[in-house]
Amino acid sequence: MQLENSFTVPVPPTDAWQAFQDIAAVAPCMPGAVLDSADGDTFAGRVKVKVGAVQMSYRGEGTITRDEPGRTITLDLTGSETRGAGTAAAKVTAHLSEDGAGTTTGTRITVRTDLDLTGRPAQFGRGILVEVADRLVQQFARNLAAYLAAGPEATGTTTASGAAAAEPEAVDLGAAVLPVLARRAAKPAVVAGALGLLGWLLVRALRRGNGESGAARN
């Protein structure tokens, strides 16, 4: 499954590119994620999500490939559920380009994700996963913009070490999933309502016709 998203941050591309060189600094901007270790171009971490009362935790690892002339970053990610048989694999390609909208020059980040899921999340379907990806990316964009505006000194972010990180706080996907499910449920309801109305009109017409026929015979 392929997903595409884009967002902007209010700093020039050179500054945004520099920020992405430190995965330990940028990782906390991703909702529901915790970075456990980072060593050169490899890293490991955990992600926790929930939909209502159902929680899913993943542990995984990844590698980073950077194309500085093209300002493109590629992440190859693999993970599996800590309590379940589900797996996830993704290739995420982020391209940074100049965004001249507004009074200042910012950076547009275009993200393309090739995603492969098994287990419970795979049952959601493309419509829900697209909605979830969009909400997660937009939340990440807001966090990243705030981080870039404050600067590393203000946030106190440091590079990941061998020490174990805290348990990630689950990101609630209910806000993204429930509206899509409601729209899906509404379609059969509309069809059933239309069929019910049609049936009522037919019964009414037949009764009226029978009444007129009886009056004519009398």
XYZ file of N, CA, C and O in Angstrom:
872
model
N 0.842 -1.182 0.000
C 0.000 0.000 0.000
C 0.886 1.245 0.000
O 1.854 1.323 0.755
N 0.553 2.193 -0.878
C 1.322 3.422 -0.973
C 0.511 4.585 -0.412
O -0.671 4.736 -0.723
N 1.158 5.399 0.426
C 0.529 6.564 1.026
C 1.387 7.785 0.717
O 2.618 7.699 0.720
N 0.750 8.918 0.470
C 1.475 10.148 0.189
C 0.928 11.278 1.059
O -0.288 11.443 1.164
N 1.833 12.015 1.668
C 1.471 13.142 2.525
C 2.489 14.252 2.314
O 3.605 14.012 1.858
N 2.109 15.465 2.671
C 3.049 16.579 2.611
C 2.680 17.603 3.676
O 1.526 17.696 4.095
N 3.683 18.351 4.115
C 3.471 19.413 5.088
C 4.599 20.412 4.956
O 5.595 20.168 4.250
N 4.449 21.544 5.615
C 5.483 22.578 5.567
C 5.927 22.935 6.978
O 5.153 22.793 7.940
N 7.171 23.380 7.075
C 7.703 23.886 8.337
C 8.304 25.261 8.063
O 8.841 25.508 6.974
N 8.231 26.171 9.036
C 8.598 27.568 8.794
C 10.085 27.863 8.937
O 10.492 28.813 9.608
N 10.931 27.030 8.313
C 12.374 27.284 8.304
C 12.885 26.972 6.901
O 12.279 26.182 6.164
N 14.002 27.566 6.482
C 14.567 27.275 5.156
C 14.970 25.807 5.041
O 15.235 25.134 6.046
N 15.054 25.289 3.813
C 15.418 23.880 3.618
C 16.755 23.503 4.232
O 16.910 22.374 4.721
N 17.718 24.419 4.225
C 19.019 24.084 4.821
C 18.893 23.812 6.319
O 19.533 22.894 6.852
N 18.061 24.595 7.009
C 17.860 24.383 8.442
C 17.082 23.098 8.705
O 17.388 22.350 9.649
N 16.053 22.850 7.889
C 15.272 21.630 8.062
C 16.130 20.398 7.803
O 16.052 19.398 8.534
N 16.959 20.467 6.758
C 17.846 19.340 6.452
C 18.800 19.074 7.604
O 19.047 17.927 7.972
N 19.328 20.118 8.180
C 20.254 19.970 9.298
C 19.577 19.314 10.497
O 20.158 18.467 11.182
N 18.322 19.675 10.734
C 17.585 19.093 11.865
C 17.401 17.591 11.687
O 17.479 16.824 12.661
N 17.173 17.150 10.444
C 16.939 15.732 10.190
C 18.206 14.896 10.292
O 18.132 13.671 10.205
N 19.355 15.524 10.476
C 20.582 14.759 10.644
C 20.643 14.103 12.027
O 21.377 13.137 12.216
N 19.886 14.631 12.982
C 19.891 14.102 14.349
C 18.570 13.380 14.603
O 17.578 13.980 15.000
N 18.552 12.071 14.356
C 17.321 11.294 14.498
C 16.828 11.310 15.935
O 15.615 11.295 16.200
N 17.743 11.379 16.894
C 17.344 11.380 18.302
C 16.594 12.649 18.669
O 15.744 12.647 19.563
N 16.901 13.759 17.983
C 16.223 15.022 18.273
C 14.858 15.086 17.625
O 13.909 15.639 18.180
N 14.736 14.503 16.431
C 13.483 14.595 15.675
C 12.488 13.523 16.112
O 11.275 13.732 16.059
N 12.968 12.368 16.556
C 12.089 11.240 16.901
C 10.991 11.599 17.895
O 9.843 11.142 17.743
N 11.248 12.399 18.951
C 10.166 12.720 19.893
C 9.003 13.494 19.271
O 7.944 13.585 19.885
N 9.214 14.031 18.076
C 8.119 14.757 17.414
C 7.059 13.799 16.869
O 5.928 14.226 16.599
N 7.425 12.528 16.693
C 6.473 11.557 16.167
C 5.577 11.056 17.293
O 6.052 10.484 18.270
N 4.257 11.272 17.192
C 3.348 10.849 18.264
C 3.348 9.335 18.454
O 3.355 8.579 17.483
N 3.381 8.932 19.726
C 3.315 7.514 20.059
C 4.613 6.757 19.932
O 4.635 5.540 20.129
N 5.728 7.460 19.606
C 6.994 6.771 19.354
C 8.040 7.141 20.392
O 8.054 8.254 20.914
N 8.925 6.185 20.665
C 10.062 6.397 21.544
C 11.288 5.774 20.885
O 11.229 4.638 20.389
N 12.370 6.531 20.851
C 13.625 6.026 20.295
C 14.440 5.386 21.408
O 14.751 6.022 22.418
N 14.787 4.097 21.234
C 15.566 3.391 22.243
C 17.066 3.528 22.013
O 17.837 3.616 22.970
N 17.498 3.536 20.768
C 18.927 3.644 20.483
C 19.125 4.175 19.073
O 18.273 4.017 18.194
N 20.248 4.837 18.868
C 20.630 5.341 17.552
C 22.135 5.238 17.432
O 22.868 5.729 18.289
N 22.589 4.576 16.371
C 24.015 4.380 16.161
C 24.309 4.592 14.685
O 24.052 3.716 13.852
N 24.808 5.778 14.351
C 25.076 6.087 12.955
C 23.790 6.147 12.156
O 22.890 6.945 12.457
N 23.667 5.266 11.170
C 22.489 5.261 10.297
C 21.485 4.181 10.678
O 20.561 3.884 9.908
N 21.635 3.575 11.841
C 20.682 2.574 12.312
C 20.078 3.024 13.633
O 20.707 3.744 14.404
N 18.862 2.598 13.880
C 18.197 2.967 15.131
C 17.156 1.908 15.474
O 16.790 1.059 14.640
N 16.680 1.957 16.711
C 15.641 1.044 17.186
C 14.700 1.815 18.093
O 15.109 2.767 18.756
N 13.442 1.399 18.103
C 12.479 2.103 18.935
C 11.183 1.345 19.069
O 11.053 0.191 18.632
N 10.222 2.009 19.706
C 8.914 1.415 19.952
C 7.810 2.408 19.603
O 8.001 3.624 19.700
N 6.664 1.849 19.216
C 5.490 2.656 18.885
C 4.283 2.026 19.564
O 4.134 0.793 19.557
N 3.434 2.860 20.146
C 2.211 2.358 20.783
C 1.026 3.174 20.280
O 1.055 4.400 20.262
N -0.006 2.460 19.834
C -1.223 3.110 19.353
C -2.426 2.453 20.016
O -2.348 1.325 20.512
N -3.539 3.182 20.041
C -4.763 2.608 20.585
C -5.964 3.096 19.792
O -5.970 4.198 19.254
N -6.952 2.232 19.700
C -8.238 2.567 19.100
C -9.299 2.175 20.110
O -9.597 1.001 20.291
N -9.824 3.170 20.821
C -10.744 2.872 21.906
C -9.995 2.167 23.024
O -8.976 2.646 23.511
N -10.502 0.987 23.401
C -9.875 0.232 24.491
C -8.775 -0.700 23.997
O -8.088 -1.323 24.800
N -8.608 -0.819 22.683
C -7.624 -1.737 22.110
C -6.291 -1.017 21.929
O -6.236 0.046 21.300
N -5.225 -1.584 22.498
C -3.884 -1.020 22.355
C -2.984 -1.991 21.597
O -3.093 -3.206 21.760
N -2.113 -1.435 20.772
C -1.148 -2.235 20.025
C 0.227 -1.600 20.196
O 0.383 -0.393 20.011
N 1.201 -2.415 20.560
C 2.570 -1.943 20.743
C 3.488 -2.654 19.765
O 3.379 -3.873 19.575
N 4.372 -1.872 19.156
C 5.321 -2.419 18.191
C 6.745 -2.107 18.643
O 7.016 -1.043 19.187
N 7.619 -3.042 18.385
C 9.049 -2.828 18.582
C 9.733 -3.067 17.239
O 9.464 -4.065 16.564
N 10.597 -2.131 16.847
C 11.207 -2.279 15.540
C 12.551 -1.596 15.424
O 13.081 -1.038 16.386
N 13.082 -1.642 14.213
C 14.367 -1.040 13.931
C 14.342 -0.487 12.512
O 13.439 -0.784 11.730
N 15.340 0.328 12.205
C 15.359 0.936 10.886
C 16.732 1.447 10.516
O 17.646 1.516 11.355
N 16.867 1.803 9.257
C 18.093 2.400 8.746
C 17.739 3.679 7.989
O 16.630 3.814 7.461
N 18.695 4.600 7.953
C 18.507 5.888 7.294
C 19.494 6.014 6.144
O 20.681 5.711 6.296
N 18.983 6.452 4.989
C 19.836 6.774 3.848
C 19.589 8.222 3.478
O 18.442 8.630 3.304
N 20.651 9.004 3.369
C 20.517 10.434 3.101
C 21.125 10.777 1.748
O 22.262 10.369 1.451
N 20.378 11.512 0.945
C 20.860 12.041 -0.330
C 20.899 13.555 -0.198
O 19.889 14.230 -0.429
N 22.053 14.087 0.209
C 22.135 15.519 0.494
C 21.912 16.392 -0.732
O 21.168 17.377 -0.657
N 22.524 16.074 -1.899
C 22.260 16.920 -3.075
C 20.782 16.982 -3.445
O 20.266 18.024 -3.859
N 20.082 15.842 -3.301
C 18.660 15.814 -3.624
C 17.763 16.129 -2.442
O 16.536 16.136 -2.586
N 18.364 16.383 -1.271
C 17.619 16.653 -0.039
C 16.510 15.619 0.164
O 15.338 15.940 0.355
N 16.915 14.359 0.120
C 15.974 13.256 0.278
C 16.476 12.311 1.364
O 17.658 11.959 1.394
N 15.565 11.923 2.239
C 15.872 10.994 3.322
C 14.991 9.758 3.150
O 13.776 9.874 2.953
N 15.592 8.573 3.219
C 14.847 7.324 3.087
C 15.014 6.501 4.352
O 16.138 6.272 4.818
N 13.882 6.085 4.912
C 13.872 5.227 6.098
C 13.348 3.850 5.710
O 12.273 3.738 5.108
N 14.097 2.814 6.033
C 13.638 1.433 5.874
C 13.329 0.900 7.260
O 14.236 0.757 8.103
N 12.049 0.588 7.500
C 11.582 0.252 8.845
C 10.958 -1.138 8.873
O 10.234 -1.519 7.941
N 11.210 -1.874 9.927
C 10.550 -3.152 10.177
C 10.191 -3.222 11.655
O 10.911 -2.696 12.507
N 9.074 -3.872 11.956
C 8.654 -3.991 13.341
C 7.661 -5.118 13.514
O 7.129 -5.670 12.544
N 7.400 -5.472 14.760
C 6.426 -6.511 15.065
C 5.744 -6.180 16.386
O 6.293 -5.457 17.224
N 4.524 -6.695 16.538
C 3.780 -6.471 17.774
C 4.497 -7.136 18.942
O 4.992 -8.261 18.823
N 4.532 -6.453 20.071
C 5.153 -7.051 21.254
C 4.245 -8.109 21.876
O 4.727 -9.033 22.530
N 2.939 -7.968 21.681
C 1.978 -8.962 22.171
C 1.009 -9.297 21.056
O -0.142 -8.878 21.048
N 1.449 -10.049 20.106
C 0.619 -10.392 18.969
C 1.486 -10.829 17.808
O 2.716 -10.779 17.861
N 0.817 -11.264 16.741
C 1.529 -11.799 15.587
C 1.654 -10.784 14.459
O 2.180 -11.108 13.397
N 1.173 -9.570 14.664
C 1.194 -8.568 13.606
C 2.599 -8.065 13.310
O 3.450 -7.984 14.194
N 2.830 -7.729 12.044
C 4.112 -7.175 11.630
C 3.879 -5.921 10.805
O 2.784 -5.692 10.276
N 4.918 -5.120 10.692
C 4.836 -3.900 9.889
C 6.184 -3.674 9.216
O 7.242 -3.870 9.828
N 6.125 -3.284 7.946
C 7.329 -2.931 7.202
C 6.999 -1.710 6.357
O 5.910 -1.614 5.784
N 7.926 -0.777 6.307
C 7.652 0.450 5.557
C 8.945 1.013 4.998
O 10.011 0.922 5.614
N 8.815 1.585 3.816
C 9.890 2.376 3.236
C 9.362 3.791 3.099
O 8.415 4.042 2.349
N 9.944 4.707 3.855
C 9.466 6.086 3.915
C 10.493 6.991 3.247
O 11.659 7.029 3.663
N 10.058 7.700 2.220
C 10.942 8.614 1.498
C 10.437 10.034 1.689
O 9.298 10.348 1.335
N 11.275 10.886 2.268
C 10.913 12.284 2.520
C 11.804 13.197 1.692
O 13.031 13.112 1.757
N 11.170 14.038 0.903
C 11.903 14.979 0.045
C 11.658 16.400 0.529
O 10.514 16.807 0.730
N 12.726 17.149 0.744
C 12.641 18.526 1.217
C 12.837 19.480 0.039
O 13.781 19.332 -0.736
N 11.934 20.448 -0.074
C 12.040 21.446 -1.130
C 11.628 22.803 -0.591
O 10.957 22.906 0.436
N 12.019 23.843 -1.289
C 11.696 25.198 -0.851
C 10.224 25.484 -1.052
O 9.638 25.159 -2.082
N 9.620 26.092 -0.047
C 8.216 26.497 -0.119
C 8.169 28.011 0.032
O 8.422 28.538 1.116
N 7.832 28.698 -1.042
C 7.863 30.157 -1.026
C 6.551 30.801 -0.667
O 6.411 32.024 -0.786
N 5.558 30.012 -0.224
C 4.266 30.593 0.130
C 4.391 31.457 1.373
O 5.155 31.152 2.295
N 3.672 32.576 1.405
C 3.709 33.464 2.565
C 4.822 34.481 2.451
O 5.441 34.685 1.404
N 5.124 35.129 3.551
C 6.117 36.201 3.543
C 7.529 35.699 3.792
O 8.494 36.411 3.549
N 7.671 34.474 4.291
C 8.995 33.923 4.552
C 9.159 32.598 3.820
O 8.170 31.946 3.463
N 10.398 32.229 3.607
C 10.693 30.974 2.930
C 10.656 29.823 3.926
O 11.343 29.860 4.951
N 9.857 28.814 3.617
C 9.781 27.636 4.465
C 10.231 26.416 3.691
O 10.824 26.512 2.618
N 9.951 25.254 4.244
C 10.330 23.990 3.621
C 9.099 23.115 3.477
O 8.359 22.907 4.438
N 8.872 22.619 2.262
C 7.810 21.644 2.039
C 8.437 20.260 2.081
O 9.424 19.988 1.399
N 7.856 19.395 2.897
C 8.350 18.027 3.045
C 7.287 17.083 2.487
O 6.169 17.013 3.001
N 7.648 16.402 1.422
C 6.746 15.448 0.774
C 7.147 14.043 1.187
O 8.311 13.653 1.022
N 6.196 13.300 1.720
C 6.485 11.979 2.278
C 5.724 10.916 1.486
O 4.507 11.001 1.310
N 6.457 9.940 1.019
C 5.842 8.788 0.352
C 6.170 7.536 1.159
O 7.334 7.290 1.498
N 5.140 6.756 1.469
C 5.307 5.570 2.307
C 4.811 4.337 1.566
O 3.667 4.297 1.103
N 5.671 3.351 1.424
C 5.276 2.027 0.940
C 5.121 1.139 2.163
O 6.109 0.794 2.822
N 3.869 0.773 2.465
C 3.534 0.140 3.739
C 3.017 -1.275 3.536
O 2.225 -1.544 2.627
N 3.472 -2.176 4.395
C 3.011 -3.562 4.385
C 2.677 -3.953 5.815
O 3.553 -3.947 6.691
N 1.407 -4.287 6.068
C 0.941 -4.617 7.412
C 0.327 -6.003 7.443
O -0.316 -6.442 6.478
N 0.505 -6.682 8.560
C -0.239 -7.908 8.843
C -0.832 -7.787 10.239
O -0.385 -6.963 11.040
N -1.828 -8.607 10.542
C -2.456 -8.545 11.856
C -3.647 -7.615 11.876
O -4.246 -7.307 10.842
N -3.997 -7.128 13.058
C -5.216 -6.346 13.246
C -5.264 -5.057 12.422
O -6.299 -4.766 11.805
N -4.196 -4.266 12.356
C -4.287 -3.025 11.578
C -4.561 -3.248 10.096
O -5.151 -2.392 9.436
N -4.137 -4.407 9.562
C -4.355 -4.682 8.144
C -5.834 -4.807 7.817
O -6.248 -4.649 6.662
N -6.663 -5.074 8.832
C -8.096 -5.235 8.610
C -8.827 -3.905 8.490
O -9.989 -3.869 8.112
N -8.157 -2.794 8.807
C -8.819 -1.499 8.741
C -9.145 -1.083 7.316
O -10.114 -0.392 7.060
N -8.308 -1.469 6.355
C -8.546 -1.068 4.975
C -7.850 0.237 4.630
O -7.423 1.002 5.499
N -7.736 0.499 3.331
C -6.980 1.648 2.852
C -7.571 2.976 3.326
O -6.838 3.884 3.715
N -8.906 3.105 3.292
C -9.529 4.379 3.657
C -9.153 4.830 5.059
O -8.809 5.991 5.276
N -9.197 3.907 6.004
C -8.864 4.241 7.386
C -7.366 4.517 7.529
O -6.963 5.464 8.206
N -6.537 3.695 6.876
C -5.089 3.886 6.994
C -4.647 5.214 6.393
O -3.729 5.865 6.913
N -5.279 5.638 5.305
C -4.963 6.943 4.719
C -5.301 8.056 5.703
O -4.527 9.006 5.893
N -6.469 7.957 6.343
C -6.888 8.969 7.322
C -5.940 8.988 8.521
O -5.546 10.054 9.007
N -5.573 7.804 8.995
C -4.668 7.709 10.133
C -3.305 8.306 9.782
O -2.729 9.085 10.561
N -2.767 7.951 8.607
C -1.456 8.469 8.196
C -1.477 9.980 8.090
O -0.534 10.661 8.524
N -2.555 10.530 7.543
C -2.641 11.984 7.390
C -2.646 12.673 8.747
O -1.947 13.670 8.952
N -3.402 12.141 9.694
C -3.468 12.762 11.025
C -2.129 12.653 11.755
O -1.691 13.595 12.424
N -1.466 11.502 11.635
C -0.177 11.339 12.295
C 0.870 12.278 11.699
O 1.659 12.889 12.426
N 0.873 12.393 10.363
C 1.843 13.272 9.705
C 1.603 14.722 10.088
O 2.551 15.482 10.362
N 0.342 15.146 10.125
C 0.046 16.534 10.480
C 0.414 16.823 11.934
O 0.904 17.914 12.255
N 0.202 15.842 12.824
C 0.594 16.044 14.220
C 2.118 16.099 14.341
O 2.670 16.909 15.097
N 2.803 15.229 13.585
C 4.258 15.268 13.557
C 4.744 16.620 13.026
O 5.713 17.186 13.554
N 4.069 17.143 11.999
C 4.460 18.432 11.426
C 4.343 19.553 12.448
O 5.227 20.412 12.541
N 3.263 19.545 13.236
C 3.102 20.583 14.260
C 4.198 20.476 15.320
O 4.767 21.490 15.752
N 4.499 19.245 15.740
C 5.548 19.057 16.744
C 6.919 19.465 16.202
O 7.722 20.085 16.906
N 7.163 19.121 14.938
C 8.451 19.465 14.333
C 8.595 20.971 14.179
O 9.673 21.532 14.439
N 7.529 21.636 13.764
C 7.570 23.090 13.614
C 7.861 23.756 14.951
O 8.652 24.708 15.031
N 7.245 23.242 16.029
C 7.482 23.807 17.358
C 8.921 23.558 17.795
O 9.562 24.433 18.391
N 9.448 22.374 17.496
C 10.837 22.051 17.853
C 11.810 22.960 17.112
O 12.760 23.496 17.700
N 11.570 23.154 15.803
C 12.467 23.991 15.011
C 12.398 25.450 15.447
O 13.408 26.160 15.434
N 11.206 25.889 15.848
C 11.058 27.278 16.288
C 11.771 27.513 17.615
O 12.364 28.574 17.837
N 11.727 26.502 18.518
C 12.347 26.651 19.833
C 13.852 26.431 19.783
O 14.611 27.069 20.514
N 14.286 25.497 18.899
C 15.704 25.191 18.817
C 16.088 24.099 19.789
O 15.439 23.918 20.829
N 17.115 23.306 19.472
C 17.536 22.202 20.344
C 17.895 22.656 21.750
O 17.673 21.943 22.719
N 18.474 23.873 21.893
C 18.859 24.334 23.215
C 17.653 24.505 24.124
O 17.699 24.196 25.313
N 16.530 24.997 23.531
C 15.331 25.229 24.343
C 14.658 23.933 24.746
O 14.082 23.817 25.818
N 14.699 22.918 23.874
C 14.008 21.666 24.167
C 14.819 20.751 25.072
O 14.274 19.855 25.707
N 16.140 20.968 25.084
C 16.982 20.116 25.924
C 17.134 18.721 25.371
O 17.480 17.794 26.086
N 16.886 18.512 24.062
C 16.987 17.201 23.450
C 18.444 16.788 23.322
O 19.294 17.574 22.939
N 18.733 15.553 23.635
C 20.087 15.033 23.499
C 20.052 13.776 22.655
O 19.015 13.145 22.482
N 21.196 13.396 22.135
C 21.297 12.202 21.310
C 21.019 10.970 22.153
O 21.452 10.870 23.302
N 20.329 9.981 21.553
C 19.985 8.755 22.280
C 21.237 8.010 22.687
O 22.216 7.951 21.968
N 21.198 7.425 23.858
C 22.316 6.641 24.369
C 21.865 5.212 24.554
O 20.780 4.824 24.148
N 22.689 4.435 25.215
C 22.327 3.045 25.430
C 21.271 2.872 26.501
O 20.738 1.789 26.685
N 20.961 3.909 27.256
C 19.969 3.788 28.322
C 18.588 3.558 27.741
O 18.226 4.108 26.707
N 17.793 2.737 28.411
C 16.445 2.441 27.940
C 15.564 3.667 28.061
O 15.593 4.372 29.073
N 14.783 3.928 27.022
C 13.879 5.073 27.030
C 12.600 4.717 27.771
O 12.305 3.558 28.038
N 11.844 5.755 28.097
C 10.586 5.543 28.803
C 9.576 4.854 27.902
O 9.712 4.836 26.675
N 8.548 4.299 28.524
C 7.481 3.662 27.774
C 6.755 4.708 26.943
O 6.403 5.777 27.436
N 6.527 4.447 25.649
C 5.848 5.452 24.821
C 4.408 5.657 25.259
O 3.745 4.721 25.728
N 3.934 6.882 25.131
C 2.535 7.179 25.406
C 1.715 6.868 24.165
O 1.995 7.372 23.081
N 0.716 6.014 24.313
C -0.059 5.569 23.150
C -0.747 6.733 22.469
O -1.357 7.583 23.123
N -0.649 6.780 21.148
C -1.362 7.787 20.378
C -2.732 7.217 20.042
O -2.859 6.102 19.547
N -3.787 7.969 20.357
C -5.157 7.510 20.181
C -5.589 7.750 18.744
O -5.706 8.887 18.301
N -5.828 6.673 18.005
C -6.249 6.769 16.609
C -7.762 6.770 16.470
O -8.274 6.777 15.355
N -8.468 6.764 17.606
C -9.922 6.732 17.537
C -10.487 7.917 16.779
O -11.458 7.783 16.028
N -9.877 9.098 16.937
C -10.370 10.290 16.251
C -10.277 10.147 14.748
O -11.042 10.755 14.005
N -9.317 9.333 14.270
C -9.177 9.132 12.837
C -10.021 7.966 12.340
O -10.591 8.020 11.250
N -10.101 6.908 13.146
C -10.778 5.690 12.697
C -12.287 5.796 12.787
O -13.016 5.399 11.860
N -12.799 6.338 13.885
C -14.244 6.327 14.110
C -15.044 7.084 13.054
O -16.090 6.599 12.609
N -14.601 8.289 12.597
C -15.384 8.961 11.550
C -15.479 8.156 10.264
O -16.517 8.153 9.599
N -14.385 7.450 9.892
C -14.416 6.639 8.680
C -15.369 5.464 8.856
O -16.151 5.124 7.960
N -15.312 4.827 10.038
C -16.235 3.732 10.305
C -17.678 4.208 10.301
O -18.584 3.511 9.834
N -17.901 5.416 10.817
C -19.254 5.966 10.840
C -19.764 6.198 9.419
O -20.931 5.925 9.115
N -18.867 6.696 8.549
C -19.277 6.909 7.156
C -19.593 5.591 6.480
O -20.524 5.483 5.694
N -18.794 4.573 6.802
C -19.070 3.255 6.225
C -20.414 2.709 6.695
O -21.183 2.134 5.936
N -20.679 2.888 7.998
C -21.936 2.391 8.553
C -23.117 3.176 8.025
O -24.223 2.654 7.900
N -22.881 4.455 7.702
C -23.980 5.297 7.246
C -24.484 4.879 5.876
O -25.669 5.022 5.572
N -23.606 4.338 5.025
C -24.024 3.958 3.670
C -25.097 2.866 3.686
O -26.133 3.012 3.047
N -24.888 1.743 4.414
C -25.971 0.762 4.494
C -27.230 1.342 5.132
O -28.346 0.979 4.755
N -27.051 2.246 6.096
C -28.222 2.831 6.752
C -29.021 3.672 5.774
O -30.259 3.653 5.775
N -28.311 4.430 4.918
C -29.006 5.250 3.920
C -29.742 4.368 2.925
O -30.886 4.631 2.552
N -29.064 3.293 2.484
C -29.709 2.375 1.538
C -30.937 1.734 2.165
O -32.003 1.648 1.550
N -30.807 1.281 3.428
C -31.940 0.661 4.108
C -33.081 1.658 4.269
O -34.250 1.319 4.093
N -32.727 2.910 4.609
C -33.760 3.932 4.756
C -34.468 4.213 3.454
O -35.702 4.371 3.417
N -33.710 4.266 2.359
C -34.312 4.521 1.052
C -35.229 3.368 0.651
O -36.335 3.588 0.122
N -34.772 2.140 0.896
C -35.614 0.983 0.573
C -36.877 0.965 1.421
O -37.970 0.628 0.944
N -36.720 1.339 2.702
C -37.889 1.397 3.569
C -38.891 2.433 3.102
O -40.108 2.200 3.100
N -38.401 3.606 2.702
C -39.279 4.654 2.207
C -39.975 4.217 0.925
O -41.185 4.438 0.740
N -39.223 3.564 0.027
C -39.815 3.081 -1.219
C -40.909 2.058 -0.936
O -41.993 2.086 -1.543
N -40.627 1.150 0.007
C -41.633 0.150 0.353
C -42.886 0.786 0.923
O -44.016 0.389 0.595
N -42.704 1.802 1.790
C -43.852 2.489 2.380
C -44.690 3.174 1.308
O -45.920 3.120 1.325
N -44.029 3.794 0.332
C -44.745 4.465 -0.745
C -45.513 3.462 -1.604
O -46.652 3.723 -2.031
N -44.905 2.292 -1.869
C -45.583 1.276 -2.672
C -46.817 0.735 -1.952
O -47.889 0.553 -2.556
N -46.656 0.462 -0.644
C -47.801 -0.043 0.129
C -48.920 0.986 0.152
O -50.102 0.658 -0.015
N -48.552 2.252 0.335
C -49.555 3.312 0.364
C -50.279 3.424 -0.967
O -51.499 3.590 -1.020
N -49.485 3.302 -2.070
C -50.092 3.392 -3.397
C -51.038 2.224 -3.642
O -52.128 2.382 -4.210
N -50.658 1.031 -3.216
C -51.513 -0.134 -3.400
C -52.795 -0.013 -2.596
O -53.896 -0.335 -3.075
N -52.676 0.476 -1.358
C -53.876 0.659 -0.537
C -54.809 1.673 -1.163
O -56.027 1.505 -1.193
N -54.225 2.765 -1.685
C -55.049 3.792 -2.311
C -55.734 3.234 -3.552
O -56.911 3.488 -3.805
N -54.962 2.419 -4.310
C -55.552 1.830 -5.504
C -56.665 0.871 -5.160
O -57.717 0.843 -5.809
N -56.501 0.082 -4.141
C -57.539 -0.855 -3.725
C -58.778 -0.110 -3.239
O -59.909 -0.527 -3.487
N -58.533 1.020 -2.538
C -59.674 1.808 -2.056
C -60.471 2.375 -3.213
O -61.704 2.386 -3.199
N -59.795 2.878 -4.241
C -60.479 3.440 -5.385
C -61.231 2.372 -6.164
O -62.345 2.606 -6.655
N -60.638 1.161 -6.255
C -61.318 0.070 -6.971
C -62.581 -0.347 -6.241
O -63.645 -0.580 -6.834
N -62.515 -0.409 -4.926
C -63.694 -0.783 -4.141
C -64.787 0.248 -4.282
O -65.981 -0.083 -4.372
N -64.401 1.555 -4.301
C -65.422 2.592 -4.441
C -66.093 2.530 -5.788
O -67.302 2.771 -5.931
N -65.303 2.160 -6.832
C -65.883 2.084 -8.165
C -66.890 0.938 -8.263
O -67.944 1.049 -8.900
N -66.576 -0.190 -7.581
C -67.513 -1.329 -7.632
C -68.812 -1.015 -6.917
O -69.890 -1.427 -7.281
N -68.713 -0.225 -5.835
C -69.928 0.124 -5.097
C -70.780 1.103 -5.916
O -71.977 1.175 -5.753
